[in-house]
Amino acid sequence: MSCAYPAPAKLNLFLHIVGRRADGYHLLQSVFRLIDRSDTVHLELRDDGRVVRQGVLPGVPEDHDLTVRAARLLQAHAPAGAGVGIRLDKILPMGGGLGGGSSDAATVLLALNRLWQVDLPREALQKIALQLGADVPVFVFGQTAFAEGVGEILHPTSAPPAWYVVLTPPVQVPTAAIFAAPELTRSTPALKIAPFSAGMGRNDLQSVVVERYPEVVRHLEWLAQFGEARMTGSGACVFASFGTEEAAQGVLRQLPETMQGFVAQGLDRHPLYDFCAG
């Protein structure tokens, strides 16, 4: 029997690079907001101790798949013989800055934490998530968050109700290359934690991406006709916030045929938030 679980996307409402560690990892500050646009993760429990990916994810070998790696990490805490088959229905673009792969992995951790009766508290699950990537812990954290460090220091915060028009340029932006760019600003002054206000901050990675990807520029310029448009993560997706679903849908209806996008509502909590304690 297979069960299906949502893996929601995220937006970085702002993203500042405030420094760099000696090991080369960048220090950042950001507000992460989950939205109700999701991949779907299908899990089928096995009793042979095997973690098996069902289906193909183009360009991602099974052993490199974050969902497979997540399940194998959690197996160390699971009863003997615990296994799972994993199948993904992907709608979130790869290389889009929406955190799809990280969210898929977090959903595997959250769901198997319950299905395998591991019952780890949230903080312990976040530590496992960090082994998979800097964006994975925020999906386990499961609520609007002010992030610091490399993205693993998370503080709950709030954001006003919002609907987002998200555009998906037809390019994949490699995160590592953008962070390695010599022209990247790495010295934005650090913010103190404060109540979130719409329009605050910027995305420090955006200026690097727009120099290299004309399609991102084209989508930003079109969306900027209707509100403050900015990029999420390291790109390529761009978004703008609206106070009502009607306003957001009105913008989306004007989208040129040469562009693709969607409307999504901001989430205060991950749909699987209650799958771990604490």
Tab-separated table of C-alpha atoms in Angstrom:
chain	number	residue	atom	x	y	z
A	1	MET	CA	0.000	0.000	0.000
A	2	SER	CA	1.415	3.356	-1.080
A	3	CYS	CA	0.724	6.618	0.770
A	4	ALA	CA	1.149	10.077	-0.761
A	5	TYR	CA	2.604	13.080	1.067
A	6	PRO	CA	3.069	16.715	-0.037
A	7	ALA	CA	6.483	18.359	-0.360
A	8	PRO	CA	5.769	22.109	-0.527
A	9	ALA	CA	7.959	24.692	-2.209
A	10	LYS	CA	9.552	27.622	-0.414
A	11	LEU	CA	10.228	31.231	-1.265
A	12	ASN	CA	13.063	33.311	0.110
A	13	LEU	CA	11.305	36.574	0.899
A	14	PHE	CA	14.776	38.065	1.120
A	15	LEU	CA	18.266	36.539	1.103
A	16	HIS	CA	21.340	38.367	2.372
A	17	ILE	CA	24.912	37.061	2.317
A	18	VAL	CA	26.484	38.463	5.481
A	19	GLY	CA	29.865	36.704	5.479
A	20	ARG	CA	31.825	33.592	4.726
A	21	ARG	CA	33.236	30.910	6.997
A	22	ALA	CA	36.835	29.739	6.843
A	23	ASP	CA	35.667	26.512	5.185
A	24	GLY	CA	34.117	28.488	2.324
A	25	TYR	CA	30.458	28.129	3.330
A	26	HIS	CA	28.489	31.350	3.088
A	27	LEU	CA	26.726	32.895	6.069
A	28	LEU	CA	23.272	34.132	5.231
A	29	GLN	CA	20.137	35.666	6.604
A	30	SER	CA	16.794	34.943	5.001
A	31	VAL	CA	13.096	34.549	5.635
A	32	PHE	CA	11.749	31.248	4.305
A	33	ARG	CA	8.044	31.063	3.476
A	34	LEU	CA	6.403	27.784	2.505
A	35	ILE	CA	3.767	27.885	-0.227
A	36	ASP	CA	1.001	25.497	-1.250
A	37	ARG	CA	2.646	24.343	-4.477
A	38	SER	CA	4.011	20.856	-3.907
A	39	ASP	CA	5.728	17.813	-5.275
A	40	THR	CA	4.117	14.569	-4.123
A	41	VAL	CA	6.146	11.819	-2.446
A	42	HIS	CA	4.726	8.289	-2.604
A	43	LEU	CA	6.031	5.876	0.037
A	44	GLU	CA	5.455	2.122	0.088
A	45	LEU	CA	6.723	0.368	3.212
A	46	ARG	CA	8.915	-2.730	2.859
A	47	ASP	CA	10.110	-5.228	5.451
A	48	ASP	CA	13.344	-6.258	3.724
A	49	GLY	CA	15.454	-3.312	4.898
A	50	ARG	CA	15.874	-1.939	1.371
A	51	VAL	CA	15.388	1.671	0.248
A	52	VAL	CA	14.379	1.603	-3.410
A	53	ARG	CA	13.615	4.455	-5.772
A	54	GLN	CA	10.707	3.668	-8.038
A	55	GLY	CA	10.936	5.518	-11.337
A	56	VAL	CA	13.618	7.724	-12.831
A	57	LEU	CA	14.666	11.260	-11.911
A	58	PRO	CA	16.511	12.573	-15.004
A	59	GLY	CA	20.107	13.495	-14.275
A	60	VAL	CA	20.003	12.223	-10.661
A	61	PRO	CA	21.490	8.762	-9.962
A	62	GLU	CA	19.619	6.824	-7.266
A	63	ASP	CA	22.490	6.991	-4.756
A	64	HIS	CA	22.592	10.798	-5.137
A	65	ASP	CA	18.839	11.235	-4.796
A	66	LEU	CA	18.159	13.222	-1.610
A	67	THR	CA	14.991	11.240	-0.887
A	68	VAL	CA	16.898	7.955	-0.959
A	69	ARG	CA	19.709	9.403	1.151
A	70	ALA	CA	17.170	10.781	3.653
A	71	ALA	CA	15.519	7.388	4.097
A	72	ARG	CA	18.867	5.655	4.538
A	73	LEU	CA	19.972	8.156	7.186
A	74	LEU	CA	16.757	7.665	9.131
A	75	GLN	CA	17.130	3.871	8.916
A	76	ALA	CA	19.847	4.113	11.578
A	77	HIS	CA	17.068	4.998	14.053
A	78	ALA	CA	14.404	2.626	12.689
A	79	PRO	CA	13.473	-0.933	13.668
A	80	ALA	CA	15.355	-3.778	11.975
A	81	GLY	CA	14.040	-4.567	8.528
A	82	ALA	CA	12.445	-1.149	7.944
A	83	GLY	CA	12.539	-0.355	4.245
A	84	VAL	CA	10.648	1.748	1.743
A	85	GLY	CA	9.946	2.273	-1.934
A	86	ILE	CA	9.991	5.934	-2.967
A	87	ARG	CA	8.294	7.458	-5.994
A	88	LEU	CA	8.116	11.174	-6.810
A	89	ASP	CA	5.570	13.172	-8.749
A	90	LYS	CA	7.644	16.239	-9.611
A	91	ILE	CA	6.025	19.546	-10.503
A	92	LEU	CA	8.570	21.885	-8.879
A	93	PRO	CA	11.323	22.794	-11.349
A	94	MET	CA	14.865	21.662	-10.671
A	95	GLY	CA	17.348	24.522	-10.386
A	96	GLY	CA	14.516	26.957	-9.745
A	97	GLY	CA	15.239	28.142	-6.204
A	98	LEU	CA	11.971	26.695	-4.852
A	99	GLY	CA	13.713	24.027	-2.785
A	100	GLY	CA	11.964	21.100	-4.432
A	101	GLY	CA	14.671	18.475	-3.893
A	102	SER	CA	15.249	19.606	-0.310
A	103	SER	CA	11.523	19.563	0.395
A	104	ASP	CA	11.172	16.061	-1.080
A	105	ALA	CA	13.913	14.842	1.278
A	106	ALA	CA	12.317	16.545	4.287
A	107	THR	CA	8.951	14.989	3.494
A	108	VAL	CA	10.586	11.553	3.439
A	109	LEU	CA	12.094	12.243	6.880
A	110	LEU	CA	8.825	13.556	8.321
A	111	ALA	CA	6.648	10.793	6.896
A	112	LEU	CA	8.979	7.895	7.721
A	113	ASN	CA	9.522	9.298	11.205
A	114	ARG	CA	5.869	8.392	11.740
A	115	LEU	CA	5.472	5.372	9.442
A	116	TRP	CA	8.539	3.608	10.842
A	117	GLN	CA	7.513	4.697	14.372
A	118	VAL	CA	10.902	6.334	14.904
A	119	ASP	CA	9.282	9.292	16.684
A	120	LEU	CA	12.350	11.535	16.761
A	121	PRO	CA	11.711	15.070	18.024
A	122	ARG	CA	11.888	17.886	15.494
A	123	GLU	CA	15.325	19.120	16.584
A	124	ALA	CA	16.887	15.677	16.102
A	125	LEU	CA	15.240	15.340	12.689
A	126	GLN	CA	16.618	18.764	11.696
A	127	LYS	CA	20.146	17.580	12.522
A	128	ILE	CA	19.693	14.623	10.199
A	129	ALA	CA	18.248	16.971	7.571
A	130	LEU	CA	21.343	19.201	7.694
A	131	GLN	CA	23.480	16.274	6.514
A	132	LEU	CA	21.478	16.396	3.269
A	133	GLY	CA	21.847	20.123	2.558
A	134	ALA	CA	21.437	23.567	4.076
A	135	ASP	CA	17.850	24.004	2.816
A	136	VAL	CA	16.496	20.698	4.143
A	137	PRO	CA	16.185	21.633	7.852
A	138	VAL	CA	13.755	24.490	7.217
A	139	PHE	CA	11.199	22.100	5.729
A	140	VAL	CA	11.455	19.918	8.855
A	141	PHE	CA	11.202	23.083	10.979
A	142	GLY	CA	7.955	23.472	9.122
A	143	GLN	CA	6.965	27.103	9.580
A	144	THR	CA	7.862	30.591	8.425
A	145	ALA	CA	11.438	31.065	9.596
A	146	PHE	CA	14.151	33.655	9.925
A	147	ALA	CA	17.305	31.722	9.012
A	148	GLU	CA	20.922	32.408	9.901
A	149	GLY	CA	24.266	30.604	9.726
A	150	VAL	CA	24.372	28.519	6.551
A	151	GLY	CA	20.597	28.305	6.834
A	152	GLU	CA	20.431	25.870	9.744
A	153	ILE	CA	19.812	28.353	12.595
A	154	LEU	CA	16.063	28.872	12.442
A	155	HIS	CA	13.813	31.199	14.392
A	156	PRO	CA	10.025	31.186	14.032
A	157	THR	CA	8.664	34.397	12.599
A	158	SER	CA	5.481	35.545	10.932
A	159	ALA	CA	4.610	36.899	7.527
A	160	PRO	CA	1.347	38.519	6.484
A	161	PRO	CA	-1.211	36.469	4.547
A	162	ALA	CA	-0.201	36.568	0.904
A	163	TRP	CA	-0.718	35.034	-2.497
A	164	TYR	CA	2.288	34.852	-4.777
A	165	VAL	CA	2.616	34.904	-8.527
A	166	VAL	CA	5.626	32.694	-9.245
A	167	LEU	CA	7.189	32.598	-12.704
A	168	THR	CA	9.383	29.711	-13.828
A	169	PRO	CA	11.968	30.765	-16.462
A	170	PRO	CA	13.039	27.835	-18.679
A	171	VAL	CA	16.582	27.664	-17.275
A	172	GLN	CA	18.287	25.756	-14.469
A	173	VAL	CA	20.622	27.839	-12.322
A	174	PRO	CA	23.468	25.906	-10.617
A	175	THR	CA	23.556	27.060	-7.006
A	176	ALA	CA	27.244	26.333	-6.452
A	177	ALA	CA	28.307	28.433	-9.436
A	178	ILE	CA	26.311	31.454	-8.253
A	179	PHE	CA	27.713	31.281	-4.726
A	180	ALA	CA	31.239	30.963	-6.182
A	181	ALA	CA	30.893	34.033	-8.429
A	182	PRO	CA	33.650	36.550	-7.669
A	183	GLU	CA	31.248	39.476	-8.038
A	184	LEU	CA	28.839	38.174	-5.373
A	185	THR	CA	28.288	40.590	-2.490
A	186	ARG	CA	29.286	38.818	0.717
A	187	SER	CA	29.229	41.686	3.208
A	188	THR	CA	25.614	42.788	3.602
A	189	PRO	CA	25.189	44.099	7.171
A	190	ALA	CA	23.489	41.564	9.409
A	191	LEU	CA	19.936	42.265	10.530
A	192	LYS	CA	18.610	41.841	14.025
A	193	ILE	CA	15.579	39.584	14.288
A	194	ALA	CA	12.530	41.776	13.872
A	195	PRO	CA	8.916	41.334	12.796
A	196	PHE	CA	8.821	40.711	9.071
A	197	SER	CA	7.584	43.499	6.861
A	198	ALA	CA	6.731	43.086	3.204
A	199	GLY	CA	9.356	44.495	0.873
A	200	MET	CA	12.246	44.393	3.311
A	201	GLY	CA	15.688	43.327	2.186
A	202	ARG	CA	16.722	41.966	-1.197
A	203	ASN	CA	18.216	38.852	-2.743
A	204	ASP	CA	21.997	39.285	-2.923
A	205	LEU	CA	22.252	36.467	-5.481
A	206	GLN	CA	19.887	38.138	-7.930
A	207	SER	CA	22.412	40.582	-9.401
A	208	VAL	CA	24.766	37.704	-10.230
A	209	VAL	CA	22.036	35.615	-11.864
A	210	VAL	CA	20.606	38.400	-14.014
A	211	GLU	CA	24.041	39.036	-15.529
A	212	ARG	CA	24.189	35.443	-16.690
A	213	TYR	CA	20.596	34.496	-17.506
A	214	PRO	CA	18.638	36.845	-19.801
A	215	GLU	CA	15.473	34.747	-19.324
A	216	VAL	CA	15.475	35.593	-15.612
A	217	VAL	CA	15.740	39.286	-16.510
A	218	ARG	CA	12.823	38.978	-18.939
A	219	HIS	CA	10.586	37.378	-16.329
A	220	LEU	CA	11.569	39.844	-13.610
A	221	GLU	CA	10.855	42.811	-15.866
A	222	TRP	CA	7.444	41.507	-16.865
A	223	LEU	CA	6.380	40.764	-13.287
A	224	ALA	CA	7.688	44.118	-12.034
A	225	GLN	CA	4.830	45.809	-13.906
A	226	PHE	CA	2.481	44.540	-11.188
A	227	GLY	CA	4.490	44.676	-7.964
A	228	GLU	CA	7.904	44.255	-6.416
A	229	ALA	CA	9.433	41.287	-8.220
A	230	ARG	CA	12.415	39.387	-6.924
A	231	MET	CA	14.165	36.067	-7.307
A	232	THR	CA	13.924	33.209	-4.813
A	233	GLY	CA	17.025	31.356	-3.669
A	234	SER	CA	19.728	31.158	-6.312
A	235	GLY	CA	17.077	31.309	-9.048
A	236	ALA	CA	15.730	30.913	-11.578
A	237	CYS	CA	12.147	31.414	-10.309
A	238	VAL	CA	10.886	34.916	-9.570
A	239	PHE	CA	7.854	36.044	-7.596
A	240	ALA	CA	5.737	38.948	-6.439
A	241	SER	CA	3.360	39.141	-3.480
A	242	PHE	CA	-0.319	40.133	-3.562
A	243	GLY	CA	-2.862	40.684	-0.833
A	244	THR	CA	-5.659	38.644	-2.384
A	245	GLU	CA	-5.952	35.550	-4.532
A	246	GLU	CA	-8.088	37.515	-6.968
A	247	ALA	CA	-5.303	40.058	-7.530
A	248	ALA	CA	-2.712	37.334	-8.057
A	249	GLN	CA	-4.909	35.389	-10.466
A	250	GLY	CA	-5.585	38.606	-12.369
A	251	VAL	CA	-1.863	39.027	-12.974
A	252	LEU	CA	-1.399	35.397	-13.970
A	253	ARG	CA	-4.178	35.675	-16.573
A	254	GLN	CA	-2.080	38.327	-18.361
A	255	LEU	CA	0.995	36.096	-18.563
A	256	PRO	CA	2.364	35.908	-22.119
A	257	GLU	CA	2.205	32.534	-23.855
A	258	THR	CA	6.020	32.491	-23.882
A	259	MET	CA	6.140	32.352	-20.076
A	260	GLN	CA	4.957	29.888	-17.447
A	261	GLY	CA	3.935	30.433	-13.854
A	262	PHE	CA	1.411	29.750	-11.115
A	263	VAL	CA	-0.327	31.290	-8.122
A	264	ALA	CA	0.332	29.896	-4.640
A	265	GLN	CA	-0.763	30.859	-1.165
A	266	GLY	CA	1.711	31.319	1.667
A	267	LEU	CA	1.585	28.606	4.338
A	268	ASP	CA	2.107	29.258	8.026
A	269	ARG	CA	2.910	25.577	8.650
A	270	HIS	CA	4.060	22.538	6.705
A	271	PRO	CA	1.190	20.084	6.018
A	272	LEU	CA	3.183	17.392	7.883
A	273	TYR	CA	4.169	19.659	10.787
A	274	ASP	CA	2.583	17.354	13.367
A	275	PHE	CA	4.514	14.290	12.167
A	276	CYS	CA	7.234	14.948	14.749
A	277	ALA	CA	7.113	16.254	18.295
A	278	GLY	CA	8.720	19.340	19.754
